[in-house]
């Protein structure tokens, strides 16, 4: 069974701090996606990483896919209250069913 | 551009009553469609997915069923709701090929009382 473990589960920081959240698995994924979800709404796709070692930047957010395509990280620089939300990673099963495998999420609170 | 509509946003239903949640997608053809349930503030549990009309795969045994009567319409149903069916239900779509990036509706908060 493919699993994606996210850490930490909860994170509460002050505005301006940096943080990193992790998404780890023992399985290889053909691609990995990061989503952010605000309370009462559906998740919104932030980025997809496909190539091992790939780094993508989205303003203050930096996403990295592990060389072996088993893990990923999300780094936020100078966090702002607007970054508050649930961050979810999802890996694409490279097999025939092409289903997304979801992590349980990291709940981030950025305090002003 | 593609859009996904899911309704209603909130629903309070008595135990034993039926359920029908509807999801429609606009601006794309032959999408993959998904129903997820999410526990409070946590990850997503895939309930059903569909690759085409009347083609439904169920991921977990449960009190719910899904139907896809039209290409861009996905319906989640129950004949008799249980208290344990309460939760946040999300509909999503993705393209049939590619990286299967999911685009979600706004969700339905279902409370069974």
PDB file of N, CA, C and O in Angstrom, chain B residues 5-80:
ATOM      1  N   UNK B   5     -18.899  22.891 -10.286  1.00  0.00           N
ATOM      2  CA  UNK B   5     -19.951  23.354  -9.393  1.00  0.00           C
ATOM      3  C   UNK B   5     -20.410  22.187  -8.528  1.00  0.00           C
ATOM      4  O   UNK B   5     -20.685  21.099  -9.039  1.00  0.00           O
ATOM      5  N   UNK B   6     -20.512  22.451  -7.255  1.00  0.00           N
ATOM      6  CA  UNK B   6     -20.932  21.419  -6.311  1.00  0.00           C
ATOM      7  C   UNK B   6     -21.960  22.052  -5.384  1.00  0.00           C
ATOM      8  O   UNK B   6     -21.734  23.131  -4.855  1.00  0.00           O
ATOM      9  N   UNK B   7     -23.048  21.356  -5.197  1.00  0.00           N
ATOM     10  CA  UNK B   7     -24.074  21.881  -4.294  1.00  0.00           C
ATOM     11  C   UNK B   7     -24.856  20.759  -3.618  1.00  0.00           C
ATOM     12  O   UNK B   7     -24.827  19.626  -4.080  1.00  0.00           O
ATOM     13  N   UNK B   8     -25.451  21.067  -2.439  1.00  0.00           N
ATOM     14  CA  UNK B   8     -25.416  22.374  -1.767  1.00  0.00           C
ATOM     15  C   UNK B   8     -24.126  22.562  -0.978  1.00  0.00           C
ATOM     16  O   UNK B   8     -23.357  21.636  -0.826  1.00  0.00           O
ATOM     17  N   UNK B   9     -23.898  23.739  -0.454  1.00  0.00           N
ATOM     18  CA  UNK B   9     -22.707  24.021   0.341  1.00  0.00           C
ATOM     19  C   UNK B   9     -22.817  23.422   1.739  1.00  0.00           C
ATOM     20  O   UNK B   9     -21.824  22.956   2.304  1.00  0.00           O
ATOM     21  N   UNK B  10     -23.990  23.460   2.304  1.00  0.00           N
ATOM     22  CA  UNK B  10     -24.223  22.848   3.615  1.00  0.00           C
ATOM     23  C   UNK B  10     -25.550  22.113   3.587  1.00  0.00           C
ATOM     24  O   UNK B  10     -26.468  22.480   2.853  1.00  0.00           O
ATOM     25  N   UNK B  11     -25.619  21.073   4.405  1.00  0.00           N
ATOM     26  CA  UNK B  11     -26.825  20.242   4.424  1.00  0.00           C
ATOM     27  C   UNK B  11     -26.945  19.596   5.793  1.00  0.00           C
ATOM     28  O   UNK B  11     -25.973  19.033   6.303  1.00  0.00           O
ATOM     29  N   UNK B  12     -28.108  19.695   6.371  1.00  0.00           N
ATOM     30  CA  UNK B  12     -28.410  19.013   7.628  1.00  0.00           C
ATOM     31  C   UNK B  12     -29.551  18.052   7.353  1.00  0.00           C
ATOM     32  O   UNK B  12     -30.626  18.475   6.907  1.00  0.00           O
ATOM     33  N   UNK B  13     -29.311  16.771   7.601  1.00  0.00           N
ATOM     34  CA  UNK B  13     -30.294  15.739   7.266  1.00  0.00           C
ATOM     35  C   UNK B  13     -30.508  14.828   8.469  1.00  0.00           C
ATOM     36  O   UNK B  13     -29.558  14.509   9.186  1.00  0.00           O
ATOM     37  N   UNK B  14     -31.726  14.351   8.660  1.00  0.00           N
ATOM     38  CA  UNK B  14     -31.964  13.390   9.745  1.00  0.00           C
ATOM     39  C   UNK B  14     -31.469  11.998   9.375  1.00  0.00           C
ATOM     40  O   UNK B  14     -31.389  11.650   8.190  1.00  0.00           O
ATOM     41  N   UNK B  15     -31.116  11.238  10.397  1.00  0.00           N
ATOM     42  CA  UNK B  15     -30.748   9.841  10.194  1.00  0.00           C
ATOM     43  C   UNK B  15     -31.860   9.109   9.459  1.00  0.00           C
ATOM     44  O   UNK B  15     -33.035   9.301   9.751  1.00  0.00           O
ATOM     45  N   UNK B  16     -31.480   8.293   8.485  1.00  0.00           N
ATOM     46  CA  UNK B  16     -32.465   7.518   7.746  1.00  0.00           C
ATOM     47  C   UNK B  16     -33.021   8.196   6.515  1.00  0.00           C
ATOM     48  O   UNK B  16     -33.716   7.571   5.708  1.00  0.00           O
ATOM     49  N   UNK B  17     -32.692   9.462   6.326  1.00  0.00           N
ATOM     50  CA  UNK B  17     -33.200  10.186   5.157  1.00  0.00           C
ATOM     51  C   UNK B  17     -32.271   9.941   3.968  1.00  0.00           C
ATOM     52  O   UNK B  17     -31.117   9.550   4.129  1.00  0.00           O
ATOM     53  N   UNK B  18     -32.764  10.166   2.744  1.00  0.00           N
ATOM     54  CA  UNK B  18     -31.908   9.978   1.567  1.00  0.00           C
ATOM     55  C   UNK B  18     -30.992  11.174   1.351  1.00  0.00           C
ATOM     56  O   UNK B  18     -31.181  12.244   1.918  1.00  0.00           O
ATOM     57  N   UNK B  19     -30.001  10.957   0.493  1.00  0.00           N
ATOM     58  CA  UNK B  19     -29.030  12.007   0.189  1.00  0.00           C
ATOM     59  C   UNK B  19     -28.782  12.058  -1.312  1.00  0.00           C
ATOM     60  O   UNK B  19     -28.715  11.019  -1.976  1.00  0.00           O
ATOM     61  N   UNK B  20     -28.650  13.266  -1.814  1.00  0.00           N
ATOM     62  CA  UNK B  20     -28.214  13.443  -3.193  1.00  0.00           C
ATOM     63  C   UNK B  20     -27.370  14.704  -3.275  1.00  0.00           C
ATOM     64  O   UNK B  20     -27.868  15.809  -3.056  1.00  0.00           O
ATOM     65  N   UNK B  21     -26.093  14.532  -3.573  1.00  0.00           N
ATOM     66  CA  UNK B  21     -25.191  15.662  -3.797  1.00  0.00           C
ATOM     67  C   UNK B  21     -24.806  15.648  -5.267  1.00  0.00           C
ATOM     68  O   UNK B  21     -24.472  14.605  -5.816  1.00  0.00           O
ATOM     69  N   UNK B  22     -24.824  16.830  -5.866  1.00  0.00           N
ATOM     70  CA  UNK B  22     -24.571  16.891  -7.297  1.00  0.00           C
ATOM     71  C   UNK B  22     -23.335  17.722  -7.613  1.00  0.00           C
ATOM     72  O   UNK B  22     -23.040  18.710  -6.933  1.00  0.00           O
ATOM     73  N   UNK B  23     -22.654  17.317  -8.652  1.00  0.00           N
ATOM     74  CA  UNK B  23     -21.435  17.987  -9.089  1.00  0.00           C
ATOM     75  C   UNK B  23     -21.455  18.040 -10.607  1.00  0.00           C
ATOM     76  O   UNK B  23     -21.729  17.024 -11.262  1.00  0.00           O
ATOM     77  N   UNK B  24     -21.193  19.211 -11.158  1.00  0.00           N
ATOM     78  CA  UNK B  24     -21.104  19.329 -12.607  1.00  0.00           C
ATOM     79  C   UNK B  24     -19.830  20.083 -12.984  1.00  0.00           C
ATOM     80  O   UNK B  24     -19.369  20.959 -12.250  1.00  0.00           O
ATOM     81  N   UNK B  25     -19.285  19.715 -14.116  1.00  0.00           N
ATOM     82  CA  UNK B  25     -18.066  20.333 -14.622  1.00  0.00           C
ATOM     83  C   UNK B  25     -18.382  21.003 -15.954  1.00  0.00           C
ATOM     84  O   UNK B  25     -19.124  20.439 -16.768  1.00  0.00           O
ATOM     85  N   UNK B  26     -17.826  22.169 -16.155  1.00  0.00           N
ATOM     86  CA  UNK B  26     -18.003  22.883 -17.415  1.00  0.00           C
ATOM     87  C   UNK B  26     -16.653  23.162 -18.048  1.00  0.00           C
ATOM     88  O   UNK B  26     -15.643  23.306 -17.354  1.00  0.00           O
ATOM     89  N   UNK B  27     -16.639  23.215 -19.368  1.00  0.00           N
ATOM     90  CA  UNK B  27     -15.438  23.637 -20.077  1.00  0.00           C
ATOM     91  C   UNK B  27     -14.452  22.534 -20.382  1.00  0.00           C
ATOM     92  O   UNK B  27     -13.326  22.817 -20.818  1.00  0.00           O
ATOM     93  N   UNK B  28     -14.834  21.274 -20.173  1.00  0.00           N
ATOM     94  CA  UNK B  28     -13.958  20.172 -20.519  1.00  0.00           C
ATOM     95  C   UNK B  28     -14.811  18.968 -20.876  1.00  0.00           C
ATOM     96  O   UNK B  28     -15.985  18.897 -20.501  1.00  0.00           O
ATOM     97  N   UNK B  29     -14.217  18.037 -21.584  1.00  0.00           N
ATOM     98  CA  UNK B  29     -14.940  16.836 -21.976  1.00  0.00           C
ATOM     99  C   UNK B  29     -14.236  15.597 -21.444  1.00  0.00           C
ATOM    100  O   UNK B  29     -13.011  15.586 -21.313  1.00  0.00           O
ATOM    101  N   UNK B  30     -15.041  14.593 -21.111  1.00  0.00           N
ATOM    102  CA  UNK B  30     -14.527  13.289 -20.678  1.00  0.00           C
ATOM    103  C   UNK B  30     -13.543  13.407 -19.508  1.00  0.00           C
ATOM    104  O   UNK B  30     -12.453  12.831 -19.553  1.00  0.00           O
ATOM    105  N   UNK B  31     -13.902  14.155 -18.483  1.00  0.00           N
ATOM    106  CA  UNK B  31     -12.976  14.258 -17.345  1.00  0.00           C
ATOM    107  C   UNK B  31     -13.043  13.021 -16.465  1.00  0.00           C
ATOM    108  O   UNK B  31     -14.040  12.293 -16.468  1.00  0.00           O
ATOM    109  N   UNK B  32     -11.970  12.768 -15.706  1.00  0.00           N
ATOM    110  CA  UNK B  32     -12.072  11.880 -14.547  1.00  0.00           C
ATOM    111  C   UNK B  32     -12.844  12.645 -13.484  1.00  0.00           C
ATOM    112  O   UNK B  32     -12.611  13.842 -13.290  1.00  0.00           O
ATOM    113  N   UNK B  33     -13.731  11.973 -12.772  1.00  0.00           N
ATOM    114  CA  UNK B  33     -14.493  12.622 -11.704  1.00  0.00           C
ATOM    115  C   UNK B  33     -14.316  11.844 -10.407  1.00  0.00           C
ATOM    116  O   UNK B  33     -14.202  10.615 -10.426  1.00  0.00           O
ATOM    117  N   UNK B  34     -14.307  12.560  -9.300  1.00  0.00           N
ATOM    118  CA  UNK B  34     -14.004  11.957  -8.003  1.00  0.00           C
ATOM    119  C   UNK B  34     -14.950  12.496  -6.934  1.00  0.00           C
ATOM    120  O   UNK B  34     -15.330  13.666  -6.961  1.00  0.00           O
ATOM    121  N   UNK B  35     -15.274  11.631  -5.984  1.00  0.00           N
ATOM    122  CA  UNK B  35     -15.893  12.060  -4.734  1.00  0.00           C
ATOM    123  C   UNK B  35     -14.944  11.692  -3.594  1.00  0.00           C
ATOM    124  O   UNK B  35     -14.502  10.545  -3.486  1.00  0.00           O
ATOM    125  N   UNK B  36     -14.640  12.691  -2.752  1.00  0.00           N
ATOM    126  CA  UNK B  36     -13.807  12.498  -1.574  1.00  0.00           C
ATOM    127  C   UNK B  36     -14.612  12.872  -0.333  1.00  0.00           C
ATOM    128  O   UNK B  36     -15.519  13.690  -0.384  1.00  0.00           O
ATOM    129  N   UNK B  37     -14.195  12.299   0.786  1.00  0.00           N
ATOM    130  CA  UNK B  37     -14.692  12.753   2.090  1.00  0.00           C
ATOM    131  C   UNK B  37     -13.470  13.150   2.912  1.00  0.00           C
ATOM    132  O   UNK B  37     -12.433  12.459   2.879  1.00  0.00           O
ATOM    133  N   UNK B  38     -13.635  14.217   3.669  1.00  0.00           N
ATOM    134  CA  UNK B  38     -12.528  14.731   4.460  1.00  0.00           C
ATOM    135  C   UNK B  38     -12.946  14.871   5.912  1.00  0.00           C
ATOM    136  O   UNK B  38     -13.945  15.542   6.212  1.00  0.00           O
ATOM    137  N   UNK B  39     -12.171  14.252   6.797  1.00  0.00           N
ATOM    138  CA  UNK B  39     -12.384  14.462   8.225  1.00  0.00           C
ATOM    139  C   UNK B  39     -11.898  15.861   8.578  1.00  0.00           C
ATOM    140  O   UNK B  39     -11.087  16.440   7.855  1.00  0.00           O
ATOM    141  N   UNK B  40     -12.368  16.386   9.684  1.00  0.00           N
ATOM    142  CA  UNK B  40     -12.116  17.772  10.061  1.00  0.00           C
ATOM    143  C   UNK B  40     -10.628  18.106  10.006  1.00  0.00           C
ATOM    144  O   UNK B  40      -9.834  17.559  10.751  1.00  0.00           O
ATOM    145  N   UNK B  41     -10.251  19.006   9.093  1.00  0.00           N
ATOM    146  CA  UNK B  41      -8.893  19.507   9.004  1.00  0.00           C
ATOM    147  C   UNK B  41      -7.840  18.493   8.619  1.00  0.00           C
ATOM    148  O   UNK B  41      -6.653  18.734   8.821  1.00  0.00           O
ATOM    149  N   UNK B  42      -8.247  17.404   8.031  1.00  0.00           N
ATOM    150  CA  UNK B  42      -7.284  16.342   7.732  1.00  0.00           C
ATOM    151  C   UNK B  42      -7.355  15.931   6.270  1.00  0.00           C
ATOM    152  O   UNK B  42      -7.947  16.589   5.448  1.00  0.00           O
ATOM    153  N   UNK B  43      -6.733  14.819   5.958  1.00  0.00           N
ATOM    154  CA  UNK B  43      -6.563  14.391   4.573  1.00  0.00           C
ATOM    155  C   UNK B  43      -7.833  13.905   3.917  1.00  0.00           C
ATOM    156  O   UNK B  43      -8.902  13.837   4.523  1.00  0.00           O
ATOM    157  N   UNK B  44      -7.702  13.572   2.660  1.00  0.00           N
ATOM    158  CA  UNK B  44      -8.837  13.201   1.831  1.00  0.00           C
ATOM    159  C   UNK B  44      -8.940  11.691   1.683  1.00  0.00           C
ATOM    160  O   UNK B  44      -7.947  11.016   1.450  1.00  0.00           O
ATOM    161  N   UNK B  45     -10.152  11.195   1.810  1.00  0.00           N
ATOM    162  CA  UNK B  45     -10.428   9.779   1.579  1.00  0.00           C
ATOM    163  C   UNK B  45     -11.206   9.657   0.280  1.00  0.00           C
ATOM    164  O   UNK B  45     -12.300  10.211   0.154  1.00  0.00           O
ATOM    165  N   UNK B  46     -10.639   8.949  -0.688  1.00  0.00           N
ATOM    166  CA  UNK B  46     -11.321   8.763  -1.960  1.00  0.00           C
ATOM    167  C   UNK B  46     -12.474   7.788  -1.785  1.00  0.00           C
ATOM    168  O   UNK B  46     -12.294   6.670  -1.300  1.00  0.00           O
ATOM    169  N   UNK B  47     -13.672   8.220  -2.180  1.00  0.00           N
ATOM    170  CA  UNK B  47     -14.859   7.377  -2.077  1.00  0.00           C
ATOM    171  C   UNK B  47     -15.166   6.691  -3.398  1.00  0.00           C
ATOM    172  O   UNK B  47     -15.380   5.487  -3.458  1.00  0.00           O
ATOM    173  N   UNK B  48     -15.236   7.483  -4.462  1.00  0.00           N
ATOM    174  CA  UNK B  48     -15.570   6.959  -5.790  1.00  0.00           C
ATOM    175  C   UNK B  48     -14.777   7.720  -6.839  1.00  0.00           C
ATOM    176  O   UNK B  48     -14.461   8.897  -6.654  1.00  0.00           O
ATOM    177  N   UNK B  49     -14.477   7.044  -7.939  1.00  0.00           N
ATOM    178  CA  UNK B  49     -13.963   7.763  -9.091  1.00  0.00           C
ATOM    179  C   UNK B  49     -14.541   7.160 -10.355  1.00  0.00           C
ATOM    180  O   UNK B  49     -14.950   5.992 -10.377  1.00  0.00           O
ATOM    181  N   UNK B  50     -14.576   7.995 -11.383  1.00  0.00           N
ATOM    182  CA  UNK B  50     -15.220   7.606 -12.631  1.00  0.00           C
ATOM    183  C   UNK B  50     -14.391   8.089 -13.810  1.00  0.00           C
ATOM    184  O   UNK B  50     -13.982   9.248 -13.858  1.00  0.00           O
ATOM    185  N   UNK B  51     -14.174   7.195 -14.761  1.00  0.00           N
ATOM    186  CA  UNK B  51     -13.440   7.569 -15.969  1.00  0.00           C
ATOM    187  C   UNK B  51     -14.369   7.790 -17.150  1.00  0.00           C
ATOM    188  O   UNK B  51     -13.910   8.164 -18.232  1.00  0.00           O
ATOM    189  N   UNK B  52     -15.677   7.555 -16.947  1.00  0.00           N
ATOM    190  CA  UNK B  52     -16.614   7.761 -18.040  1.00  0.00           C
ATOM    191  C   UNK B  52     -18.047   7.532 -17.586  1.00  0.00           C
ATOM    192  O   UNK B  52     -18.287   7.090 -16.448  1.00  0.00           O
ATOM    193  N   UNK B  53     -18.987   7.805 -18.467  1.00  0.00           N
ATOM    194  CA  UNK B  53     -20.405   7.647 -18.145  1.00  0.00           C
ATOM    195  C   UNK B  53     -20.676   6.221 -17.681  1.00  0.00           C
ATOM    196  O   UNK B  53     -20.250   5.253 -18.335  1.00  0.00           O
ATOM    197  N   UNK B  54     -21.366   6.112 -16.546  1.00  0.00           N
ATOM    198  CA  UNK B  54     -21.760   4.823 -15.965  1.00  0.00           C
ATOM    199  C   UNK B  54     -20.576   3.936 -15.586  1.00  0.00           C
ATOM    200  O   UNK B  54     -20.752   2.749 -15.321  1.00  0.00           O
ATOM    201  N   UNK B  55     -19.378   4.491 -15.545  1.00  0.00           N
ATOM    202  CA  UNK B  55     -18.197   3.746 -15.119  1.00  0.00           C
ATOM    203  C   UNK B  55     -17.746   4.284 -13.775  1.00  0.00           C
ATOM    204  O   UNK B  55     -17.099   5.329 -13.707  1.00  0.00           O
ATOM    205  N   UNK B  56     -18.108   3.568 -12.709  1.00  0.00           N
ATOM    206  CA  UNK B  56     -17.854   4.024 -11.354  1.00  0.00           C
ATOM    207  C   UNK B  56     -17.029   2.980 -10.630  1.00  0.00           C
ATOM    208  O   UNK B  56     -17.353   1.795 -10.679  1.00  0.00           O
ATOM    209  N   UNK B  57     -15.985   3.432  -9.947  1.00  0.00           N
ATOM    210  CA  UNK B  57     -15.204   2.547  -9.093  1.00  0.00           C
ATOM    211  C   UNK B  57     -15.366   2.994  -7.657  1.00  0.00           C
ATOM    212  O   UNK B  57     -15.236   4.183  -7.356  1.00  0.00           O
ATOM    213  N   UNK B  58     -15.663   2.049  -6.789  1.00  0.00           N
ATOM    214  CA  UNK B  58     -15.832   2.339  -5.378  1.00  0.00           C
ATOM    215  C   UNK B  58     -14.570   1.960  -4.634  1.00  0.00           C
ATOM    216  O   UNK B  58     -14.032   0.868  -4.837  1.00  0.00           O
ATOM    217  N   UNK B  59     -14.102   2.871  -3.796  1.00  0.00           N
ATOM    218  CA  UNK B  59     -12.845   2.645  -3.098  1.00  0.00           C
ATOM    219  C   UNK B  59     -13.017   2.001  -1.730  1.00  0.00           C
ATOM    220  O   UNK B  59     -12.142   1.269  -1.278  1.00  0.00           O
ATOM    221  N   UNK B  60     -14.096   2.312  -1.061  1.00  0.00           N
ATOM    222  CA  UNK B  60     -14.299   1.783   0.276  1.00  0.00           C
ATOM    223  C   UNK B  60     -15.755   1.357   0.431  1.00  0.00           C
ATOM    224  O   UNK B  60     -16.648   2.025  -0.083  1.00  0.00           O
ATOM    225  N   UNK B  61     -15.977   0.240   1.130  1.00  0.00           N
ATOM    226  CA  UNK B  61     -17.374  -0.158   1.372  1.00  0.00           C
ATOM    227  C   UNK B  61     -18.040   0.846   2.299  1.00  0.00           C
ATOM    228  O   UNK B  61     -17.456   1.302   3.257  1.00  0.00           O
ATOM    229  N   UNK B  62     -19.268   1.196   1.981  1.00  0.00           N
ATOM    230  CA  UNK B  62     -19.902   2.247   2.767  1.00  0.00           C
ATOM    231  C   UNK B  62     -21.383   2.310   2.422  1.00  0.00           C
ATOM    232  O   UNK B  62     -21.873   1.536   1.606  1.00  0.00           O
ATOM    233  N   UNK B  63     -22.013   3.273   3.026  1.00  0.00           N
ATOM    234  CA  UNK B  63     -23.443   3.471   2.884  1.00  0.00           C
ATOM    235  C   UNK B  63     -23.781   4.384   1.715  1.00  0.00           C
ATOM    236  O   UNK B  63     -24.903   4.835   1.584  1.00  0.00           O
ATOM    237  N   UNK B  64     -22.823   4.673   0.866  1.00  0.00           N
ATOM    238  CA  UNK B  64     -23.020   5.644  -0.205  1.00  0.00           C
ATOM    239  C   UNK B  64     -22.883   4.982  -1.565  1.00  0.00           C
ATOM    240  O   UNK B  64     -22.260   3.915  -1.696  1.00  0.00           O
ATOM    241  N   UNK B  65     -23.424   5.627  -2.581  1.00  0.00           N
ATOM    242  CA  UNK B  65     -23.256   5.181  -3.966  1.00  0.00           C
ATOM    243  C   UNK B  65     -23.038   6.401  -4.837  1.00  0.00           C
ATOM    244  O   UNK B  65     -23.298   7.541  -4.422  1.00  0.00           O
ATOM    245  N   UNK B  66     -22.527   6.181  -6.036  1.00  0.00           N
ATOM    246  CA  UNK B  66     -22.283   7.285  -6.963  1.00  0.00           C
ATOM    247  C   UNK B  66     -22.803   6.902  -8.336  1.00  0.00           C
ATOM    248  O   UNK B  66     -22.857   5.717  -8.688  1.00  0.00           O
ATOM    249  N   UNK B  67     -23.177   7.910  -9.093  1.00  0.00           N
ATOM    250  CA  UNK B  67     -23.632   7.688 -10.459  1.00  0.00           C
ATOM    251  C   UNK B  67     -23.120   8.802 -11.351  1.00  0.00           C
ATOM    252  O   UNK B  67     -22.866   9.922 -10.897  1.00  0.00           O
ATOM    253  N   UNK B  68     -22.966   8.467 -12.610  1.00  0.00           N
ATOM    254  CA  UNK B  68     -22.521   9.438 -13.607  1.00  0.00           C
ATOM    255  C   UNK B  68     -23.423   9.295 -14.823  1.00  0.00           C
ATOM    256  O   UNK B  68     -23.088   8.613 -15.790  1.00  0.00           O
ATOM    257  N   UNK B  69     -24.577   9.946 -14.782  1.00  0.00           N
ATOM    258  CA  UNK B  69     -25.537   9.803 -15.875  1.00  0.00           C
ATOM    259  C   UNK B  69     -25.150  10.560 -17.135  1.00  0.00           C
ATOM    260  O   UNK B  69     -25.602  10.205 -18.226  1.00  0.00           O
ATOM    261  N   UNK B  70     -24.328  11.579 -16.978  1.00  0.00           N
ATOM    262  CA  UNK B  70     -23.853  12.351 -18.125  1.00  0.00           C
ATOM    263  C   UNK B  70     -22.350  12.560 -17.980  1.00  0.00           C
ATOM    264  O   UNK B  70     -21.782  12.400 -16.900  1.00  0.00           O
ATOM    265  N   UNK B  71     -21.712  12.938 -19.077  1.00  0.00           N
ATOM    266  CA  UNK B  71     -20.249  13.035 -19.096  1.00  0.00           C
ATOM    267  C   UNK B  71     -19.707  13.940 -18.000  1.00  0.00           C
ATOM    268  O   UNK B  71     -18.657  13.655 -17.407  1.00  0.00           O
ATOM    269  N   UNK B  72     -20.397  15.044 -17.722  1.00  0.00           N
ATOM    270  CA  UNK B  72     -19.849  16.031 -16.794  1.00  0.00           C
ATOM    271  C   UNK B  72     -20.700  16.181 -15.535  1.00  0.00           C
ATOM    272  O   UNK B  72     -20.698  17.233 -14.908  1.00  0.00           O
ATOM    273  N   UNK B  73     -21.427  15.127 -15.190  1.00  0.00           N
ATOM    274  CA  UNK B  73     -22.272  15.153 -14.009  1.00  0.00           C
ATOM    275  C   UNK B  73     -21.962  13.951 -13.139  1.00  0.00           C
ATOM    276  O   UNK B  73     -21.929  12.810 -13.612  1.00  0.00           O
ATOM    277  N   UNK B  74     -21.752  14.218 -11.853  1.00  0.00           N
ATOM    278  CA  UNK B  74     -21.405  13.154 -10.920  1.00  0.00           C
ATOM    279  C   UNK B  74     -22.266  13.337  -9.683  1.00  0.00           C
ATOM    280  O   UNK B  74     -22.338  14.437  -9.133  1.00  0.00           O
ATOM    281  N   UNK B  75     -22.928  12.281  -9.267  1.00  0.00           N
ATOM    282  CA  UNK B  75     -23.893  12.385  -8.174  1.00  0.00           C
ATOM    283  C   UNK B  75     -23.519  11.404  -7.069  1.00  0.00           C
ATOM    284  O   UNK B  75     -23.200  10.240  -7.343  1.00  0.00           O
ATOM    285  N   UNK B  76     -23.551  11.881  -5.839  1.00  0.00           N
ATOM    286  CA  UNK B  76     -23.308  11.049  -4.666  1.00  0.00           C
ATOM    287  C   UNK B  76     -24.635  10.861  -3.940  1.00  0.00           C
ATOM    288  O   UNK B  76     -25.326  11.845  -3.678  1.00  0.00           O
ATOM    289  N   UNK B  77     -24.966   9.622  -3.632  1.00  0.00           N
ATOM    290  CA  UNK B  77     -26.295   9.338  -3.082  1.00  0.00           C
ATOM    291  C   UNK B  77     -26.215   8.383  -1.909  1.00  0.00           C
ATOM    292  O   UNK B  77     -25.235   7.654  -1.729  1.00  0.00           O
ATOM    293  N   UNK B  78     -27.285   8.414  -1.145  1.00  0.00           N
ATOM    294  CA  UNK B  78     -27.503   7.411  -0.119  1.00  0.00           C
ATOM    295  C   UNK B  78     -29.007   7.202   0.026  1.00  0.00           C
ATOM    296  O   UNK B  78     -29.775   8.162  -0.079  1.00  0.00           O
ATOM    297  N   UNK B  79     -29.420   5.975   0.275  1.00  0.00           N
ATOM    298  CA  UNK B  79     -30.839   5.714   0.486  1.00  0.00           C
ATOM    299  C   UNK B  79     -31.245   6.036   1.918  1.00  0.00           C
ATOM    300  O   UNK B  79     -32.333   6.524   2.180  1.00  0.00           O
ATOM    301  N   UNK B  80     -30.328   5.752   2.864  1.00  0.00           N
ATOM    302  CA  UNK B  80     -30.610   6.014   4.277  1.00  0.00           C
ATOM    303  C   UNK B  80     -29.336   6.468   4.959  1.00  0.00           C
ATOM    304  O   UNK B  80     -28.414   5.677   5.167  1.00  0.00           O
TER     305      UNK B  80
END
